[in-house]
GROMACS .gro file of C-alpha atoms in nm:
model
  166
    1MET     CA    1   2.497   2.733   1.505
    2LYS     CA    2   2.532   2.480   1.783
    3GLU     CA    3   2.364   2.147   1.704
    4LEU     CA    4   2.125   2.025   1.971
    5GLY     CA    5   1.945   1.700   2.032
    6TRP     CA    6   1.609   1.592   2.161
    7LEU     CA    7   1.553   1.266   2.344
    8LEU     CA    8   1.223   1.085   2.301
    9CYS     CA    9   1.134   0.824   2.563
   10ARG     CA   10   0.812   0.634   2.494
   11VAL     CA   11   0.599   0.364   2.650
   12SER     CA   12   0.276   0.230   2.505
   13SER     CA   13   0.035   0.293   2.792
   14ASP     CA   14  -0.020   0.494   3.107
   15GLN     CA   15   0.011   0.171   3.307
   16GLN     CA   16   0.361   0.114   3.163
   17ALA     CA   17   0.450   0.476   3.245
   18LEU     CA   18   0.417   0.389   3.614
   19GLY     CA   19   0.718   0.159   3.583
   20LYS     CA   20   1.084   0.243   3.537
   21SER     CA   21   1.109   0.221   3.156
   22LEU     CA   22   1.087   0.593   3.086
   23ASP     CA   23   1.354   0.671   3.346
   24ALA     CA   24   1.580   0.397   3.212
   25GLN     CA   25   1.539   0.518   2.853
   26GLN     CA   26   1.617   0.872   2.962
   27ARG     CA   27   1.927   0.774   3.160
   28VAL     CA   28   2.077   0.567   2.877
   29GLY     CA   29   1.977   0.820   2.609
   30LEU     CA   30   2.134   1.112   2.795
   31GLN     CA   31   2.450   0.909   2.844
   32ASP     CA   32   2.466   0.827   2.471
   33ALA     CA   33   2.416   1.191   2.371
   34ASN     CA   34   2.679   1.300   2.623
   35ASN     CA   35   2.927   1.043   2.485
   36LYS     CA   36   2.869   1.188   2.137
   37GLY     CA   37   2.908   1.545   2.261
   38ILE     CA   38   2.552   1.641   2.167
   39PRO     CA   39   2.368   1.851   2.426
   40ILE     CA   40   2.008   1.745   2.486
   41ASP     CA   41   1.786   2.051   2.470
   42ARG     CA   42   1.462   1.872   2.555
   43THR     CA   43   1.347   1.531   2.672
   44TRP     CA   44   1.006   1.405   2.571
   45GLN     CA   45   0.844   1.142   2.791
   46ILE     CA   46   0.547   1.001   2.604
   47SER     CA   47   0.286   0.745   2.697
   48GLU     CA   48   0.110   0.656   2.373
   49SER     CA   49   0.094   0.356   2.145
   50ALA     CA   50   0.320   0.372   1.842
   51SER     CA   51   0.094   0.135   1.652
   52LYS     CA   52  -0.200   0.376   1.648
   53GLU     CA   53  -0.248   0.652   1.391
   54ASP     CA   54  -0.336   0.918   1.650
   55ARG     CA   55   0.004   0.994   1.804
   56ARG     CA   56  -0.043   1.348   1.931
   57LYS     CA   57   0.279   1.391   2.130
   58PHE     CA   58   0.494   1.221   1.867
   59THR     CA   59   0.341   1.436   1.593
   60GLU     CA   60   0.395   1.748   1.806
   61MET     CA   61   0.761   1.655   1.855
   62CYS     CA   62   0.813   1.597   1.481
   63GLU     CA   63   0.646   1.925   1.384
   64LEU     CA   64   0.853   2.124   1.633
   65ALA     CA   65   1.174   1.949   1.526
   66LYS     CA   66   1.106   2.046   1.164
   67LYS     CA   67   1.083   2.412   1.269
   68ARG     CA   68   1.400   2.404   1.480
   69LYS     CA   69   1.709   2.403   1.259
   70ASP     CA   70   1.934   2.387   1.566
   71VAL     CA   71   1.777   2.052   1.668
   72GLN     CA   72   1.967   1.818   1.437
   73HIS     CA   73   1.964   1.499   1.645
   74LEU     CA   74   1.666   1.293   1.761
   75PHE     CA   75   1.744   1.012   2.004
   76PHE     CA   76   1.531   0.699   2.047
   77GLU     CA   77   1.612   0.388   2.246
   78LYS     CA   78   1.541   0.161   1.949
   79VAL     CA   79   1.327   0.152   1.637
   80ASP     CA   80   1.011   0.033   1.811
   81ARG     CA   81   1.019   0.340   2.037
   82LEU     CA   82   1.000   0.549   1.717
   83SER     CA   83   0.747   0.334   1.534
   84ARG     CA   84   0.582  -0.004   1.572
   85THR     CA   85   0.456  -0.015   1.213
   86LEU     CA   86   0.569   0.057   0.860
   87TRP     CA   87   0.300   0.324   0.840
   88ASN     CA   88   0.531   0.596   0.981
   89VAL     CA   89   0.822   0.544   0.743
   90ASP     CA   90   0.729   0.853   0.536
   91GLU     CA   91   0.761   1.071   0.847
   92VAL     CA   92   1.107   0.928   0.915
   93LYS     CA   93   1.218   0.984   0.556
   94GLU     CA   94   1.090   1.342   0.566
   95LEU     CA   95   1.278   1.418   0.889
   96VAL     CA   96   1.599   1.272   0.748
   97PHE     CA   97   1.596   1.384   0.386
   98LYS     CA   98   1.394   1.706   0.387
   99TYR     CA   99   1.490   1.842   0.729
  100ASN     CA  100   1.839   1.688   0.755
  101LYS     CA  101   1.781   1.528   1.098
  102HIS     CA  102   1.999   1.253   1.241
  103ILE     CA  103   1.796   0.981   1.411
  104HIS     CA  104   1.996   0.795   1.675
  105PHE     CA  105   1.892   0.450   1.800
  106PHE     CA  106   2.116   0.430   2.104
  107VAL     CA  107   2.054   0.070   2.208
  108ALA     CA  108   2.068  -0.063   1.851
  109GLY     CA  109   2.382   0.146   1.795
  110TYR     CA  110   2.321   0.315   1.462
  111ILE     CA  111   2.221   0.655   1.322
  112LEU     CA  112   1.995   0.730   1.027
  113HIS     CA  113   2.091   1.035   0.823
  114LYS     CA  114   2.078   1.131   0.458
  115ASP     CA  115   2.432   1.000   0.392
  116ALA     CA  116   2.393   0.678   0.595
  117SER     CA  117   2.511   0.364   0.422
  118PRO     CA  118   2.267   0.135   0.242
  119GLU     CA  119   2.344  -0.123   0.512
  120THR     CA  120   2.225   0.119   0.781
  121TRP     CA  121   1.901   0.177   0.594
  122LEU     CA  122   1.866  -0.199   0.546
  123ARG     CA  123   1.907  -0.251   0.920
  124PHE     CA  124   1.644   0.014   0.988
  125GLY     CA  125   1.409  -0.156   0.741
  126ILE     CA  126   1.460  -0.494   0.904
  127ASP     CA  127   1.412  -0.352   1.255
  128LEU     CA  128   1.095  -0.176   1.143
  129ALA     CA  129   0.962  -0.491   0.973
  130VAL     CA  130   1.025  -0.690   1.292
  131ALA     CA  131   0.848  -0.424   1.502
  132THR     CA  132   0.555  -0.424   1.260
  133HIS     CA  133   0.528  -0.803   1.274
  134PHE     CA  134   0.542  -0.802   1.652
  135SER     CA  135   0.268  -0.539   1.678
  136LEU     CA  136   0.034  -0.703   1.425
  137ASN     CA  137   0.092  -1.050   1.570
  138LEU     CA  138   0.026  -0.926   1.924
  139SER     CA  139  -0.304  -0.779   1.806
  140ARG     CA  140  -0.402  -1.104   1.636
  141GLU     CA  141  -0.313  -1.316   1.940
  142THR     CA  142  -0.502  -1.082   2.173
  143ILE     CA  143  -0.814  -1.109   1.959
  144LYS     CA  144  -0.785  -1.489   1.950
  145GLY     CA  145  -0.760  -1.498   2.329
  146LEU     CA  146  -1.061  -1.271   2.378
  147GLU     CA  147  -1.268  -1.479   2.135
  148ALA     CA  148  -1.170  -1.802   2.313
  149THR     CA  149  -1.267  -1.646   2.647
  150ALA     CA  150  -1.607  -1.543   2.508
  151ARG     CA  151  -1.669  -1.890   2.357
  152ALA     CA  152  -1.601  -2.039   2.700
  153GLY     CA  153  -1.886  -1.827   2.839
  154GLU     CA  154  -1.664  -1.584   3.025
  155PHE     CA  155  -1.659  -1.207   2.986
  156PRO     CA  156  -1.370  -1.111   2.758
  157GLY     CA  157  -1.171  -0.820   2.894
  158ARG     CA  158  -1.241  -0.617   3.204
  159PRO     CA  159  -1.575  -0.686   3.371
  160PRO     CA  160  -1.837  -0.408   3.379
  161CYS     CA  161  -1.853  -0.183   3.685
  162GLY     CA  162  -1.983  -0.375   3.983
  163TYR     CA  163  -1.870  -0.719   3.860
  164ARG     CA  164  -1.561  -0.925   3.935
  165THR     CA  165  -1.388  -1.208   3.756
  166ASP     CA  166  -1.303  -1.529   3.941
   0.00000   0.00000   0.00000
């Protein structure tokens, strides 16, 4: 059986999807897979936050990958394109240990698989902890900014329909 790969390119919002990030992730990911001799069977371009629990497209990709034994390699630009929080680590472990998938982080330059070294798993853990901190800290700072705006008497966030901010 020929081993295939899937490439997942993700941005956090539809607004970000209008930029060049998805195309850049795809270009570099396809190049990495090609250098490794792994044909990419499907590319997923997703616009959804990785810090939310409701990740429909990501969940769909994982469920289909579990059913496809020929898809052995999942390519992500870096850990925060896979997950922004520690909450998804069970999904990663299931893909690797139960379904024998290889998860490539092509910018970070390492691959998770069931026989990966403890140092590789440590690196993944550190990268995931950093992504989790970044996501939680961004949320906290955003809330602080919105509260400060409201205390100053301004409307926090986007104004209602028919209103403008100065």
